[in-house]
Short mmCIF file of C-alpha atoms in Angstrom, two decimals:
data_model
loop_
_atom_site.label_atom_id
_atom_site.label_comp_id
_atom_site.label_asym_id
_atom_site.label_seq_id
_atom_site.Cartn_x
_atom_site.Cartn_y
_atom_site.Cartn_z
CA MET A 162 96.92 121.36 -53.27
CA THR A 163 99.55 119.86 -55.55
CA SER A 164 101.99 122.70 -56.16
CA ILE A 165 103.33 125.60 -54.14
CA GLU A 166 104.55 127.60 -57.12
CA ASN A 167 101.68 130.07 -56.90
CA LEU A 168 101.61 130.31 -53.12
CA SER A 169 103.31 133.24 -51.45
CA PRO A 170 105.94 132.38 -48.84
CA SER A 171 103.64 133.82 -46.19
CA ARG A 172 100.80 131.54 -47.30
CA CYS A 173 103.22 128.62 -47.12
CA VAL A 174 103.58 129.35 -43.41
CA SER A 175 99.84 128.74 -43.01
CA TRP A 176 100.02 125.44 -44.90
CA TYR A 177 103.12 124.43 -42.95
CA MET A 178 101.46 125.11 -39.61
CA MET A 179 98.26 123.26 -40.53
CA ALA A 180 100.06 120.25 -42.02
CA SER A 181 102.40 120.10 -39.02
CA TYR A 182 99.50 120.20 -36.59
CA LEU A 183 97.67 117.41 -38.40
CA TYR A 184 100.75 115.23 -38.69
CA TYR A 185 102.31 115.70 -35.26
CA GLN A 186 99.20 116.25 -33.12
CA ARG A 187 96.53 114.23 -34.95
CA ASN A 188 98.66 111.61 -36.71
CA GLU A 189 97.06 112.55 -40.05
CA SER A 190 99.16 112.97 -43.17
CA ILE A 191 97.18 115.27 -45.44
CA ILE A 192 99.93 116.15 -47.93
CA SER A 193 102.84 114.19 -49.34
CA ASP A 194 106.26 114.33 -47.72
CA GLU A 195 107.57 115.80 -50.98
CA LEU A 196 105.08 118.67 -50.89
CA TYR A 197 105.79 119.30 -47.20
CA ASP A 198 109.51 119.48 -47.99
CA GLN A 199 108.83 121.94 -50.81
CA ILE A 200 106.85 124.14 -48.43
CA CYS A 201 109.70 124.01 -45.91
CA LYS A 202 112.22 125.01 -48.58
CA LYS A 203 110.09 127.89 -49.82
CA ILE A 204 109.68 129.25 -46.31
CA LEU A 205 113.39 128.81 -45.56
CA ASN A 206 114.48 130.48 -48.81
CA ASN A 207 112.24 133.47 -48.10
CA TYR A 208 112.37 133.46 -44.30
CA GLU A 209 113.80 136.95 -43.84
CA ASN A 210 111.08 138.53 -46.01
CA ILE A 211 108.09 136.71 -44.53
CA ASN A 212 105.71 138.74 -42.39
CA HIS A 213 103.34 136.23 -40.81
CA PRO A 214 102.07 136.08 -37.22
CA HIS A 215 103.07 132.41 -36.81
CA LYS A 216 106.58 132.77 -38.22
CA ARG A 217 107.96 133.12 -34.68
CA ARG A 218 106.92 129.52 -34.00
CA ILE A 219 109.03 128.19 -36.87
CA ARG A 220 112.73 127.53 -36.47
CA LYS A 221 115.05 127.57 -39.46
CA SER A 222 116.66 124.35 -38.24
CA ASP A 223 113.26 122.64 -38.41
CA LEU A 224 112.70 123.87 -41.94
CA LYS A 225 116.12 122.55 -42.97
CA ALA A 226 115.24 119.18 -41.45
CA GLY A 227 111.78 119.20 -43.02
CA THR A 228 109.94 118.91 -39.71
CA GLY A 229 107.45 120.70 -37.53
CA TYR A 230 107.94 118.36 -34.61
CA THR A 231 109.17 121.03 -32.20
CA ILE A 232 105.99 123.10 -32.43
CA LYS A 233 104.18 122.25 -29.22
CA LYS A 234 101.42 124.86 -29.01
CA TYR A 235 99.36 125.67 -32.07
CA PRO A 236 97.20 128.79 -32.24
CA ALA A 237 93.45 128.13 -32.20
CA ILE A 238 93.10 129.54 -35.71
CA VAL A 239 95.61 126.98 -37.03
CA VAL A 240 93.86 124.12 -35.25
CA SER A 241 90.45 125.22 -36.55
CA ALA A 242 91.65 125.62 -40.13
CA ALA A 243 93.52 122.30 -40.02
CA GLU A 244 90.45 120.48 -38.74
CA LYS A 245 88.36 122.00 -41.55
CA TRP A 246 91.00 120.96 -44.07
CA LEU A 247 90.98 117.42 -42.70
CA ALA A 248 87.18 117.33 -42.85
CA GLY A 249 87.35 118.32 -46.53
CA GLU A 250 85.75 121.70 -46.04
CA PHE A 251 88.42 123.32 -48.20
CA LYS A 252 91.35 122.26 -50.32
#
C-alpha cells in the first residue's frame, strides 16, 4: 500500500487499527510514518461520516497527534488481519 487516495475513510480505519496494533503491540513498523499520518488525517477529516465497528476505539485527539498508542485492546479480527499482513499474506 503506497497511497490512500482510493481507500474509503472506513477502510482507512481498518488499516489504522492494523498498523497501530503492529506498531504498538508487536513493535513492527509495516508502513511509513508519512502514510500512517495520511491515514490519520483522512479518518479525522471524515470522522463524522464513518460507519465502522472499530471507530469507537479511535479518539480524535489521537488522530490529530498521529498515534494509536491509547488503544489497549484490539479486536481479534484486527489482530488476525494484522498478523497476516505482517506475514505477507496480503498487501
